[in-house]
Tab-separated table of C-alpha atoms in Angstrom:
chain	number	residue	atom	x	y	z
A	1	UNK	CA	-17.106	42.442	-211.416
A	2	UNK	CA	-17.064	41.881	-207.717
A	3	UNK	CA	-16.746	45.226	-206.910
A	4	UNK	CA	-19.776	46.644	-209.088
A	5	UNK	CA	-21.693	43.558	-207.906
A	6	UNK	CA	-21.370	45.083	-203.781
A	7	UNK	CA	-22.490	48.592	-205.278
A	8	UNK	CA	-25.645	47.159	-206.596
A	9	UNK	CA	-25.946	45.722	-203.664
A	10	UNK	CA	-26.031	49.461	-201.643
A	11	UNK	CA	-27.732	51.385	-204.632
A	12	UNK	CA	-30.635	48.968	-203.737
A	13	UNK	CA	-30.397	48.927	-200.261
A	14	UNK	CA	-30.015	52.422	-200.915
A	15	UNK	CA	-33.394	53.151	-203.363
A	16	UNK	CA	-35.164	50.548	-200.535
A	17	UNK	CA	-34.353	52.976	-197.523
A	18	UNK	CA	-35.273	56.130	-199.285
A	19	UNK	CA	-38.833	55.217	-199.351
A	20	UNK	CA	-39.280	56.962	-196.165
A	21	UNK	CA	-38.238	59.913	-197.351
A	22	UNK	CA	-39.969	62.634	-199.302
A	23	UNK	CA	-39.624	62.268	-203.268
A	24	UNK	CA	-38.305	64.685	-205.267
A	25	UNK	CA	-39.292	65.877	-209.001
A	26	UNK	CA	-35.956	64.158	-209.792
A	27	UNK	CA	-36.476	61.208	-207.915
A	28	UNK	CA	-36.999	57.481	-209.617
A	29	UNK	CA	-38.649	54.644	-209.548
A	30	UNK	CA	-37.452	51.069	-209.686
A	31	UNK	CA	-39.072	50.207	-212.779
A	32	UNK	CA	-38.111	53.784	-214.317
A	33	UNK	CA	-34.446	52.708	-212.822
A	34	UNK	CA	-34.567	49.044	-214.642
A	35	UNK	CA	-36.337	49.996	-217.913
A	36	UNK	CA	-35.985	54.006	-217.990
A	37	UNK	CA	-38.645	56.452	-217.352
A	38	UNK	CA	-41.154	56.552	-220.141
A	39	UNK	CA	-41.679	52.557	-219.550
A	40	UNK	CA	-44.891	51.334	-219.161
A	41	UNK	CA	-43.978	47.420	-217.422
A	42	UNK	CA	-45.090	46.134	-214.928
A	43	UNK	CA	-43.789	43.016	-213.909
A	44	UNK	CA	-45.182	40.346	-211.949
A	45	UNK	CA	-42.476	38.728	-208.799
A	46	UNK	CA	-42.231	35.393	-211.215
A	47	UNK	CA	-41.599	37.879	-213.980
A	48	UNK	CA	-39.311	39.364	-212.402
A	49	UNK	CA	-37.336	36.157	-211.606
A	50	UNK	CA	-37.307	35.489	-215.407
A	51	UNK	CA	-35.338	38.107	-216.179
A	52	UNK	CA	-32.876	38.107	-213.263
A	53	UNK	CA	-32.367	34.884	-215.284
A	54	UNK	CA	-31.523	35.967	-218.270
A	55	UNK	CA	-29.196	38.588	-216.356
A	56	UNK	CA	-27.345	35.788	-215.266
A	57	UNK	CA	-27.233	34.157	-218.368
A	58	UNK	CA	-25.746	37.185	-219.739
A	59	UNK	CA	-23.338	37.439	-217.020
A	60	UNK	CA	-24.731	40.492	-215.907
A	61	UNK	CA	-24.858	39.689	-212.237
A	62	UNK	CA	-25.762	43.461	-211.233
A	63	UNK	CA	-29.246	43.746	-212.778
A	64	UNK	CA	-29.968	40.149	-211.778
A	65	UNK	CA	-29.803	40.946	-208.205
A	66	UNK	CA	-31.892	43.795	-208.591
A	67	UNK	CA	-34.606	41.793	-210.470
A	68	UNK	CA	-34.164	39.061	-207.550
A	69	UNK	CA	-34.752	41.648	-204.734
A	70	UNK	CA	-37.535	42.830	-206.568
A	71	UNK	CA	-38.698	39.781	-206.785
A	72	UNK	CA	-38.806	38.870	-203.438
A	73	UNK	CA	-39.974	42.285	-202.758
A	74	UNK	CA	-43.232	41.670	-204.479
A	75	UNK	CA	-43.906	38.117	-202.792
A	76	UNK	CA	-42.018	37.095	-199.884
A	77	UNK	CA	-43.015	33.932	-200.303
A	78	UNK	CA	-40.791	33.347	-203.649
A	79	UNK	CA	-38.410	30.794	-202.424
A	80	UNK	CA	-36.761	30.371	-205.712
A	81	UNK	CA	-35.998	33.478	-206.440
A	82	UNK	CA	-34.284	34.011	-202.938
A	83	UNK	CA	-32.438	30.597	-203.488
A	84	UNK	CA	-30.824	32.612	-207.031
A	85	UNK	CA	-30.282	35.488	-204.677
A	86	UNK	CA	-27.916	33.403	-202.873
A	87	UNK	CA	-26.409	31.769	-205.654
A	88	UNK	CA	-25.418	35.162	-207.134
A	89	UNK	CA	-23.893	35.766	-203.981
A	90	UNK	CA	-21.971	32.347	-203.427
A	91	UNK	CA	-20.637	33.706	-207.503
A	92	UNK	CA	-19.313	37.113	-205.918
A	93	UNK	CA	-17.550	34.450	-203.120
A	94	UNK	CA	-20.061	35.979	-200.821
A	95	UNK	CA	-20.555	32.642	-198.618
A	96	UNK	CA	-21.658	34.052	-195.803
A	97	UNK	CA	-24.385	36.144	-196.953
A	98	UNK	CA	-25.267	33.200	-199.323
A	99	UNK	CA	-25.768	30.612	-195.928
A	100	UNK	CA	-28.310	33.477	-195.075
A	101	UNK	CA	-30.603	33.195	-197.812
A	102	UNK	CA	-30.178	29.438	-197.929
A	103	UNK	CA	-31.142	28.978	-194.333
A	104	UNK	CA	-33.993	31.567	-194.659
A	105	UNK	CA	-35.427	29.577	-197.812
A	106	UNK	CA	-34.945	26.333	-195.332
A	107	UNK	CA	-36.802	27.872	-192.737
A	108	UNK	CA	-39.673	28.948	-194.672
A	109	UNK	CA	-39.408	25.133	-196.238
A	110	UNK	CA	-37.087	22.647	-195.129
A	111	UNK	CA	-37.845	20.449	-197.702
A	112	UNK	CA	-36.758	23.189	-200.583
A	113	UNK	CA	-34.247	20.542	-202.432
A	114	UNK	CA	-32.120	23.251	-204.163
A	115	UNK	CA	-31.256	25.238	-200.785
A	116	UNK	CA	-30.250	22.010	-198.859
A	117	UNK	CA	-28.012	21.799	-201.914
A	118	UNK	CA	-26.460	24.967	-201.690
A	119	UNK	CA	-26.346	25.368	-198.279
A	120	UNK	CA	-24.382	21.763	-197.956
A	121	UNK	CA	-22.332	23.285	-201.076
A	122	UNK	CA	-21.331	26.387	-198.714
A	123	UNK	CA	-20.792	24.441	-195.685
A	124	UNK	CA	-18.537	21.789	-197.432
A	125	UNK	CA	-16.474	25.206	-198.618
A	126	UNK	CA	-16.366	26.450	-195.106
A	127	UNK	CA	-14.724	22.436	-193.994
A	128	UNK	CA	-17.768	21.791	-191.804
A	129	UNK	CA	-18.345	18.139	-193.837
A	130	UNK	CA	-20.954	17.337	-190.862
A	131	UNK	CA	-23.297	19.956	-191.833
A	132	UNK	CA	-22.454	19.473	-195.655
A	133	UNK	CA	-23.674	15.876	-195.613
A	134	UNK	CA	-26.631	16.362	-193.854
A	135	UNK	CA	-27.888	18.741	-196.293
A	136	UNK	CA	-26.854	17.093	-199.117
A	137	UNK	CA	-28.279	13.829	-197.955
A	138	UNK	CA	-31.873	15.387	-197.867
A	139	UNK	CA	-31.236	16.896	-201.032
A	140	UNK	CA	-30.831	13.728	-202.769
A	141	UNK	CA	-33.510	12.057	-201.100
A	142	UNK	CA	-35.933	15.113	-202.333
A	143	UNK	CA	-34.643	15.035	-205.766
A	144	UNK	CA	-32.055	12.584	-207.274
A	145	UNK	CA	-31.643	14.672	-209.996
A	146	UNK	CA	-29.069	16.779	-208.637
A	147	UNK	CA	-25.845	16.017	-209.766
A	148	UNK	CA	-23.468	18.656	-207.560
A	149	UNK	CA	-25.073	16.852	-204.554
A	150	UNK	CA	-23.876	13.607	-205.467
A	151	UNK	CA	-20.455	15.005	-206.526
A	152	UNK	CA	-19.697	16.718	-203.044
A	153	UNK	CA	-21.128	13.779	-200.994
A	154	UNK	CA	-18.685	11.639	-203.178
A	155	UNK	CA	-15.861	13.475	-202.007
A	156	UNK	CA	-17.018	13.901	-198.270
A	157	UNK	CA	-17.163	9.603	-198.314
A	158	UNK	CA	-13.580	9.710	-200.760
A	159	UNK	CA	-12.294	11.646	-197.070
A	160	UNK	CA	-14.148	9.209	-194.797
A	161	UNK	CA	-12.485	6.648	-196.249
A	162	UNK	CA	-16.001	5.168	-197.485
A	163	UNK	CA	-14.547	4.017	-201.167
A	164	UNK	CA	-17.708	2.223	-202.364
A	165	UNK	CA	-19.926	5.132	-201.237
A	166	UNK	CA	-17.930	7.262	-203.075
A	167	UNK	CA	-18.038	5.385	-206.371
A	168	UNK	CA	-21.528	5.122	-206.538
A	169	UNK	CA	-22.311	8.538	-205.448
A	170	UNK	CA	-19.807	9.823	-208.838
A	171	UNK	CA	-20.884	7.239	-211.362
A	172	UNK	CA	-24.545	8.837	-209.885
A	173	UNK	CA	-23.455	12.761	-210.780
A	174	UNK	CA	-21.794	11.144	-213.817
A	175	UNK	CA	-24.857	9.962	-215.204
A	176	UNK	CA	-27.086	12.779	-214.489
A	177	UNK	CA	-24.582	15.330	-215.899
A	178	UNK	CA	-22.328	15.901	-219.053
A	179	UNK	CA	-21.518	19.288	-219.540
A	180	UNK	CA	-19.398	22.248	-217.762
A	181	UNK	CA	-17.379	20.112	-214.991
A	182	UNK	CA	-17.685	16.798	-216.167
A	183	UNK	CA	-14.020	16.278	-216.065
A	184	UNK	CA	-13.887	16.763	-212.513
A	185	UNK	CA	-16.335	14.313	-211.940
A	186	UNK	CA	-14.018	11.987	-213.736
A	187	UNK	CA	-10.946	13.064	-211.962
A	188	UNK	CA	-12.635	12.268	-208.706
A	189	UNK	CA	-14.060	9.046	-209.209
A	190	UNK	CA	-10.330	8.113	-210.544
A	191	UNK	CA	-9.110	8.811	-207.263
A	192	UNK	CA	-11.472	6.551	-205.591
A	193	UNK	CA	-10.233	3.591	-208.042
A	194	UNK	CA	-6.673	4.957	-207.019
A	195	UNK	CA	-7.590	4.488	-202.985
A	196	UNK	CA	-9.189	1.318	-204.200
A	197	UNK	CA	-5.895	-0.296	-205.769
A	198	UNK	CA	-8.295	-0.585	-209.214
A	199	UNK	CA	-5.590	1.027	-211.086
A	200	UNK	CA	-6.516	-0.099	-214.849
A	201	UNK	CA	-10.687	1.773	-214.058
A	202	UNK	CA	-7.903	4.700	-212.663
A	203	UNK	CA	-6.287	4.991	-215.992
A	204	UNK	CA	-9.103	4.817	-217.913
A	205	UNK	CA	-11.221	7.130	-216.014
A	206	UNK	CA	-8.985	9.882	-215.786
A	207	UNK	CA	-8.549	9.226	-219.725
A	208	UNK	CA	-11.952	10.287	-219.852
A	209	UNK	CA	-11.041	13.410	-217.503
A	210	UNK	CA	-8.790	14.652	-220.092
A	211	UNK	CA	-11.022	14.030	-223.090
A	212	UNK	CA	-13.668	15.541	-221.787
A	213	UNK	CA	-11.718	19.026	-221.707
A	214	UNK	CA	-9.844	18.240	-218.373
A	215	UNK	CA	-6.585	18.926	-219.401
A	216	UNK	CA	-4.705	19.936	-215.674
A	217	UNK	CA	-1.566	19.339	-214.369
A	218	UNK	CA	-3.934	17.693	-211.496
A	219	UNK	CA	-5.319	15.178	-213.704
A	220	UNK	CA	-2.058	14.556	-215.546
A	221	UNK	CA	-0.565	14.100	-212.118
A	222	UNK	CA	-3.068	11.192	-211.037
A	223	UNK	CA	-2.841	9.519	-214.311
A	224	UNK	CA	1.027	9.160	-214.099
A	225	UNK	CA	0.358	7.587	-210.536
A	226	UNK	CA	-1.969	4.537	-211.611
A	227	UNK	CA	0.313	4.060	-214.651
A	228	UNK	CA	3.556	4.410	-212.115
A	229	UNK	CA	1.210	1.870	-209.662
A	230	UNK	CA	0.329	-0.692	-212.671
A	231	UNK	CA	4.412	-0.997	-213.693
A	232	UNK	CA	3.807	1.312	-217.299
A	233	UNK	CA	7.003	3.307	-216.147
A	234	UNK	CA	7.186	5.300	-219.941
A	235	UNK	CA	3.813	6.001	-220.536
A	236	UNK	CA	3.808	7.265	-216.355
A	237	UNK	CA	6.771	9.175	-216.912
A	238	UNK	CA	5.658	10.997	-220.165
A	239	UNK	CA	1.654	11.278	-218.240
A	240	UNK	CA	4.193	13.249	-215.371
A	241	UNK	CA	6.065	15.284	-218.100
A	242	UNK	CA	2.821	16.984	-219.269
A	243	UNK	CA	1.941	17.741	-215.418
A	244	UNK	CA	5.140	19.528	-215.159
A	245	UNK	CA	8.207	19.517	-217.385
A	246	UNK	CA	11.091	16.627	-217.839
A	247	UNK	CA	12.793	17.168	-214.999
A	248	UNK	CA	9.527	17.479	-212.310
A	249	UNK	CA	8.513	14.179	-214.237
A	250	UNK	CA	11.455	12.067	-213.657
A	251	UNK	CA	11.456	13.854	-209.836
A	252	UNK	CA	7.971	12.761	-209.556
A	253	UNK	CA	8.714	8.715	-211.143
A	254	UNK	CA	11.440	8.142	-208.765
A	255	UNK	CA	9.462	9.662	-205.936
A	256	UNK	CA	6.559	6.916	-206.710
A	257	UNK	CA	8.772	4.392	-206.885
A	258	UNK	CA	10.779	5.034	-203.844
A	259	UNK	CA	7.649	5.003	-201.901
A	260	UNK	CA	6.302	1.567	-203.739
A	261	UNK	CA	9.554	0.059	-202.081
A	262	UNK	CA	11.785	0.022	-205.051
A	263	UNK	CA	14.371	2.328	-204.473
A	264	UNK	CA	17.241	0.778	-207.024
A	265	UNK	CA	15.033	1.487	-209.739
A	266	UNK	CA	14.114	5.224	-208.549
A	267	UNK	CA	18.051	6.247	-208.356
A	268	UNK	CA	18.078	6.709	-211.998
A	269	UNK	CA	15.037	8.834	-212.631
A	270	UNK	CA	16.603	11.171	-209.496
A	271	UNK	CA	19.705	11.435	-210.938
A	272	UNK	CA	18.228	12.177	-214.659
A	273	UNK	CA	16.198	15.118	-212.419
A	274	UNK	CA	19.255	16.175	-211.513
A	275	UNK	CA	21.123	16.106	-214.485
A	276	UNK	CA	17.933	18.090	-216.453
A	277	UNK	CA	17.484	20.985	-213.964
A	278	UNK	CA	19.417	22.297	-211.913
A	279	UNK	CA	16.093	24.072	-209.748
A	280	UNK	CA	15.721	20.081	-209.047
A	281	UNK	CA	18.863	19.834	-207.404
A	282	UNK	CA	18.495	19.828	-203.681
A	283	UNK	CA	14.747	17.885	-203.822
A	284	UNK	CA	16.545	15.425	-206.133
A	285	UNK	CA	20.062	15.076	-204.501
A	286	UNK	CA	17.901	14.628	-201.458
A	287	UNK	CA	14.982	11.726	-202.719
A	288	UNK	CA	18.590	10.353	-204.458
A	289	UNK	CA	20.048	10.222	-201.383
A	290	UNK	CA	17.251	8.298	-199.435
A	291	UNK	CA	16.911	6.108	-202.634
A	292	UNK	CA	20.565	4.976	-202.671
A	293	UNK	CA	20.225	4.085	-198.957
A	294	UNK	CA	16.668	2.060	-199.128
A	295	UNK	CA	18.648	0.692	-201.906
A	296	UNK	CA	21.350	-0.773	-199.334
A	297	UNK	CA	18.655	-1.578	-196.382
A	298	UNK	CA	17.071	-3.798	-199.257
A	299	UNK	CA	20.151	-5.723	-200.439
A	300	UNK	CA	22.010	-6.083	-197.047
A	301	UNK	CA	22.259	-9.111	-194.849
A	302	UNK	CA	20.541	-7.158	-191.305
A	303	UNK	CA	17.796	-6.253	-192.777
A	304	UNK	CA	15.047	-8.723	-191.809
A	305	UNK	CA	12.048	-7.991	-193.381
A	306	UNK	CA	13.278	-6.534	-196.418
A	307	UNK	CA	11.678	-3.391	-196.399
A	308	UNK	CA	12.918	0.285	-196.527
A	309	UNK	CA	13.723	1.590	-192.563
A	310	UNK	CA	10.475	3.578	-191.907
A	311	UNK	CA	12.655	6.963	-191.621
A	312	UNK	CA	13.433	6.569	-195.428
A	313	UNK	CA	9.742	6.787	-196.971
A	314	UNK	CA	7.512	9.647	-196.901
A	315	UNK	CA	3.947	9.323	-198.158
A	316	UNK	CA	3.162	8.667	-201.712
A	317	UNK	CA	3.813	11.802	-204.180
A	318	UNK	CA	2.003	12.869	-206.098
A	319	UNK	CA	-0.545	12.025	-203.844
A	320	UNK	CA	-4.506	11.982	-205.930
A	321	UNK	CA	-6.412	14.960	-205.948
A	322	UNK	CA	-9.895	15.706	-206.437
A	323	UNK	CA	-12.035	18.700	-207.296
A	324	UNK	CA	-15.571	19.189	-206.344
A	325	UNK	CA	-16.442	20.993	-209.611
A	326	UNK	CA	-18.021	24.535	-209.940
A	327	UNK	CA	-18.158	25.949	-207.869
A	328	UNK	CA	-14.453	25.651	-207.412
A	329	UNK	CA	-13.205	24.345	-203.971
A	330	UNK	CA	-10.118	22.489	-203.436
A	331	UNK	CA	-11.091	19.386	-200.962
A	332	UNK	CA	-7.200	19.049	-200.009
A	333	UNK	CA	-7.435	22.442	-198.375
A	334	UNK	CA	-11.016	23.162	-198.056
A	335	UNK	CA	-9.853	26.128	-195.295
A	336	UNK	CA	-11.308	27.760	-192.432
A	337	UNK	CA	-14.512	30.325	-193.063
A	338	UNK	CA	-13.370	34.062	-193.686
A	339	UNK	CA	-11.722	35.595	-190.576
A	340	UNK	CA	-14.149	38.018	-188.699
A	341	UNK	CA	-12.561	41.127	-187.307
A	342	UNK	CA	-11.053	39.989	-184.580
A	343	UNK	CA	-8.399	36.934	-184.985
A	344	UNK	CA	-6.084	35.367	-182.621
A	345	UNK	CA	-2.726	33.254	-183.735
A	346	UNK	CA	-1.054	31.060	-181.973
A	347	UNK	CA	1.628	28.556	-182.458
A	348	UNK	CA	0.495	25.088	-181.223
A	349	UNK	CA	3.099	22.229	-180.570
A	350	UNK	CA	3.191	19.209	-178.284
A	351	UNK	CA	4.390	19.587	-174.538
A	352	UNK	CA	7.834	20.123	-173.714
A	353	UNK	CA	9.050	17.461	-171.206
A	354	UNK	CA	9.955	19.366	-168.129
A	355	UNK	CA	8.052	21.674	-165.667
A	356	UNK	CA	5.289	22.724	-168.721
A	357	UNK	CA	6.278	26.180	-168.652
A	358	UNK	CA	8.365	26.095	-171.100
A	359	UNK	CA	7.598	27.178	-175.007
A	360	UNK	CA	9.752	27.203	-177.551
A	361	UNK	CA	9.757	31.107	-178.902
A	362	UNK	CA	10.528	31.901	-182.626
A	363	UNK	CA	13.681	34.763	-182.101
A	364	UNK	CA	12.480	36.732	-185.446
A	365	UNK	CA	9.289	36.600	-187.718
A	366	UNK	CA	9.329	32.938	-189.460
A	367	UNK	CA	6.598	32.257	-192.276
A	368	UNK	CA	4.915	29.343	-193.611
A	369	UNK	CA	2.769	28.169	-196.112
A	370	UNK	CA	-0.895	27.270	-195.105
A	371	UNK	CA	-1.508	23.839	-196.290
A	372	UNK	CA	-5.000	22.839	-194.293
A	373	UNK	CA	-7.341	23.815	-191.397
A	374	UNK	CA	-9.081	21.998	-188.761
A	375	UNK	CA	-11.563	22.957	-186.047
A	376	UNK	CA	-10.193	19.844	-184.029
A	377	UNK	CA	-6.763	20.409	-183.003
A	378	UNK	CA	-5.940	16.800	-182.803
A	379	UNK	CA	-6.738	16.693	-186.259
A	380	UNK	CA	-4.454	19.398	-187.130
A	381	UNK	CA	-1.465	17.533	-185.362
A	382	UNK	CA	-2.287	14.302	-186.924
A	383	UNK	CA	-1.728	16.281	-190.040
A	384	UNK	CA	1.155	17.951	-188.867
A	385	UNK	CA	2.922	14.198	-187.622
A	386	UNK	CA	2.319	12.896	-191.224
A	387	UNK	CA	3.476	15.716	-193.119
A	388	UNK	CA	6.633	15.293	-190.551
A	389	UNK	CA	7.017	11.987	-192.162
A	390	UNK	CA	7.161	13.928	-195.371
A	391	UNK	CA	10.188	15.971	-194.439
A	392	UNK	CA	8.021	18.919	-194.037
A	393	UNK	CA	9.027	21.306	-190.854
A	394	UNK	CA	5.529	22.109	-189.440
A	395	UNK	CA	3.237	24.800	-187.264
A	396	UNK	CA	-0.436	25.272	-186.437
A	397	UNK	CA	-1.840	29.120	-185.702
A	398	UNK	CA	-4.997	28.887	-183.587
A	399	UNK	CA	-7.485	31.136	-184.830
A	400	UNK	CA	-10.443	32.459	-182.998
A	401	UNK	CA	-13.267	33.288	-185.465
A	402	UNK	CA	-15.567	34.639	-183.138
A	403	UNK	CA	-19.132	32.862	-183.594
A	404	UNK	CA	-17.440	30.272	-186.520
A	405	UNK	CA	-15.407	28.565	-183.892
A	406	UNK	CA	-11.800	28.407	-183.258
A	407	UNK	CA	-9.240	26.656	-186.081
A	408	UNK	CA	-6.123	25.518	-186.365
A	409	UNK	CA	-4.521	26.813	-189.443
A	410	UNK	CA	-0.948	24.023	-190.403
A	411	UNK	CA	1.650	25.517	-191.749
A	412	UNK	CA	4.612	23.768	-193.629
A	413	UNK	CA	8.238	25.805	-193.817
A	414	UNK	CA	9.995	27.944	-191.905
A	415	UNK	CA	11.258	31.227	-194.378
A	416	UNK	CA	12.896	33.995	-193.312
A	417	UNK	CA	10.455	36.425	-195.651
A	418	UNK	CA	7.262	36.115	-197.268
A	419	UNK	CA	9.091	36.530	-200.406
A	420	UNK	CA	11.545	33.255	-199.952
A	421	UNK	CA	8.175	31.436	-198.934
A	422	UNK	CA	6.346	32.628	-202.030
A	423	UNK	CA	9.768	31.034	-203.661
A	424	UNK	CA	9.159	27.894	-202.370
A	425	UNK	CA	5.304	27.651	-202.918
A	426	UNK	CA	5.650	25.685	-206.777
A	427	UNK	CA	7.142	22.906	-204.748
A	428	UNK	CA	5.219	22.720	-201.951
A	429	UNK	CA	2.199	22.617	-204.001
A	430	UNK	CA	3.051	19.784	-206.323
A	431	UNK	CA	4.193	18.047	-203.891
A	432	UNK	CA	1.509	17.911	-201.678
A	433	UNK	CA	-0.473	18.816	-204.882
A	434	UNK	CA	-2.645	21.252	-203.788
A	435	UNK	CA	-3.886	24.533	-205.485
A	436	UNK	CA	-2.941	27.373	-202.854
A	437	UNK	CA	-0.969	27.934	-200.185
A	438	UNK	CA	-1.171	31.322	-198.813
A	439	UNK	CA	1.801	32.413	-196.206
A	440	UNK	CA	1.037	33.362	-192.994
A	441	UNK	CA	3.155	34.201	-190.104
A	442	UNK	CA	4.221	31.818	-187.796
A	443	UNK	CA	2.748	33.008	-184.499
A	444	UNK	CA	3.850	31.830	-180.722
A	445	UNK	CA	1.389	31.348	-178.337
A	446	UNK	CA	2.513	33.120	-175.832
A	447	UNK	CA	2.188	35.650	-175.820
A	448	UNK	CA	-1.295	35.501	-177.471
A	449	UNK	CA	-1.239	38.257	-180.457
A	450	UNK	CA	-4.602	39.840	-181.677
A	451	UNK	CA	-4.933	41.806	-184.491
A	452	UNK	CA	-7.290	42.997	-186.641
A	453	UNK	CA	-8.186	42.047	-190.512
């Protein structure tokens, strides 16, 4: 679909520069092009727009995009019809091109409510929140009707740590919207009650998530952590089972509880792991392992404060997820923009004590798994330090997107092959439960390594 969708794109651009030319006897018009050559219609820019509508409503995205440049052909000044221009675009995963038309529309009229929309739609794809809130504040404020806005600045407050925000600005998109993607709505105002220790609103809403047709692993996932958090250890467990299997579920229990600080009743749920898979073996053996000993730190006389030794607890798994909705991005790895042609890796990593000139070189090609990016590089070591604290080995590649900035790409693992790291991707999602993970090289710094994409 994307691929005829580009070559409409050139057959326009195409029929557009020939206009210059000399016609031939064979030559065509556009409307003998859209409606054949004995047609009589012509259509109006508005009219036009109307049926690059129904185009799309026919999932025809081709001949919409030639009624939309028509469109905008006939009267520059059609806003809306550039606005669907961009939206068919943003469809195709064309951001970049999309941000064009959106800004152009915003130029013409920065009060245009559905362009601040989408362009604070694109920009909260591309990880810039800054830019994403801005535009989907002033959307709002033009028209509180739209629903998508109030979803995505729900999740940009969810990361700010701005709970309350959050709530109201889902229970706002839930109201104003029922239909395709209402179960992500639910899912992410569930997290919110999660981050707000309102477990029993948790269960409930994401009860709603999966009755409204939202029937994920995901969701699944965060329902078996508020159940886990409110003590309902069977219902959590069997919530876990449908996210994953038997033996992922009782991994997943234990894991909970070994991070609530109750590691005596987590040993049995690892060892049941165990016992039902052998693929769970060395994840289990090892949470079993760190279980048994919390167990010990609890019950012996040294231990002062009764708590599990810091080194023994990783952050809570599954951790909640949320989903912004259509169109799809995954907030837990929202990513850097699309590389230009010209990208430079490198390996970041904290000073080595000594005279500074020292770097510690990879001796053969290592790969990880790209879990986040960051155009601050602090923030892309915070993120590396806590996913330390997971047990995850960690690296950063620095990459130079020309006019989009640098980022700073983390990596988790350290594979031999792209194929072992592929291997190890199921886990590495659930665990950190994210939706992709695409392996990249792990690239040194020095020296600095260009190539071309």
């Amino acid at each position: 679909m994307k691929k005829f969708f580009i070559i409409a794109v050139a057959l326009f651009a195409g029929i557009v520069l020939s206009g210059c030319m000399g016609k031939s006897y064979d030559d065509k018009t556009f409307d003998q092009l859209a409606y054949g050559e004995d047609s009589p219609v012509k259509l109006t820019s508005e009219q036009h727009e109307q049926v690059g509508d129904g185009y799309v409503r026919r999932n025809k995205p081709e001949m919409a995009l030639i009624h939309f440049n028509k469109a905008i052909e006939l009267d520059g000044d059609n806003l809306d019809a550039r606005v669907k221009r961009g939206n068919l675009l943003v469809s195709q995963g064309l951001d970049e091109q999309a941000l064009a038309e959106y800004n152009a529309v915003l130029e013409k009229n920065p009060d245009h409510a559905i362009a601040n929309e989408a362009a604070g739609c694109v920009y909260f794809r591309a990880g810039l929140n800054g830019e994403a809130e801005a535009h989907l504040n002033r959307a709002v404020a033009l028209n509180p009707m739209l629903w998508k806005a109030h979803n995505f600045l729900g999740i940009i407050h969810d990361r700010n740590k701005e709970y309350e925000k959050a709530a109201k600005e889902f229970s706002a998109a839930l109201e104003l919207h029922q239909g395709n993607g209402v179960d992500e709505i639910y899912n992410n105002l569930g997290v919110v009650h999660i981050a707000r220790r309102q477990y029993a609103e948790a269960v409930e809403t994401f009860r709603r998530a999966l009755q409204a047709g939202g029937v994920s692993a995901r969701t699944y996932n965060n329902l078996g952590l508020a159940l886990a958090r409110m003590g309902r250890l069977d219902e959590a467990l069997e919530s876990f089972k449908y996210a994953g299997g038997e033996a992922k579920a009782n991994n997943n229990l234990g894991y909970v509880l070994l991070t609530e600080d109750q590691p005596a009743k987590a040993v049995p749920y690892f060892e049941k792991a165990i016992e039902l898979s052998p693929s769970y073996y060395v994840k289990a053996a090892d949470n079993l392992k760190r279980a048994r000993l919390a167990a010990r730190f609890q019950g012996g006389a040294h231990q002062s404060s009764g708590s599990t030794p810091n080194p023994l607890l990783r952050q809570s798994f599954p951790d909640s997820k949320q989903n912004p909705g259509e169109p799809a991005a995954s907030p837990a790895s929202a990513g850097s923009p699309p590389p230009s042609s010209r990208v430079v890796k490198a390996a970041l990593e904290e000073p080595v004590a000594g005279s500074g000139d020292q770097t510690i070189m990879p001796h053969e090609k290592t790969y990880g798994l790209h879990v986040s990016s960051w155009q601050d590089y602090r923030n892309a070591f915070a993120h590396c330090e806590k996913l330390r604290k997971q047990g995850f080995v960690t690296w950063v590649n620095q990459v130079d997107l020309g006019d989009k900035g640098v980022w700073y790409r983390v990596l988790v693992g350290k594979f031999g092959s792209v194929k072992e790291a592929q291997a190890e991707r199921p886990d590495v999602l659930a665990i950190l439960n994210l939706d992709s993970a695409p392996v990249f090289e792990r690239v040194d710094p020095r020296p600095v390594v260009t190539a071309q994409l």
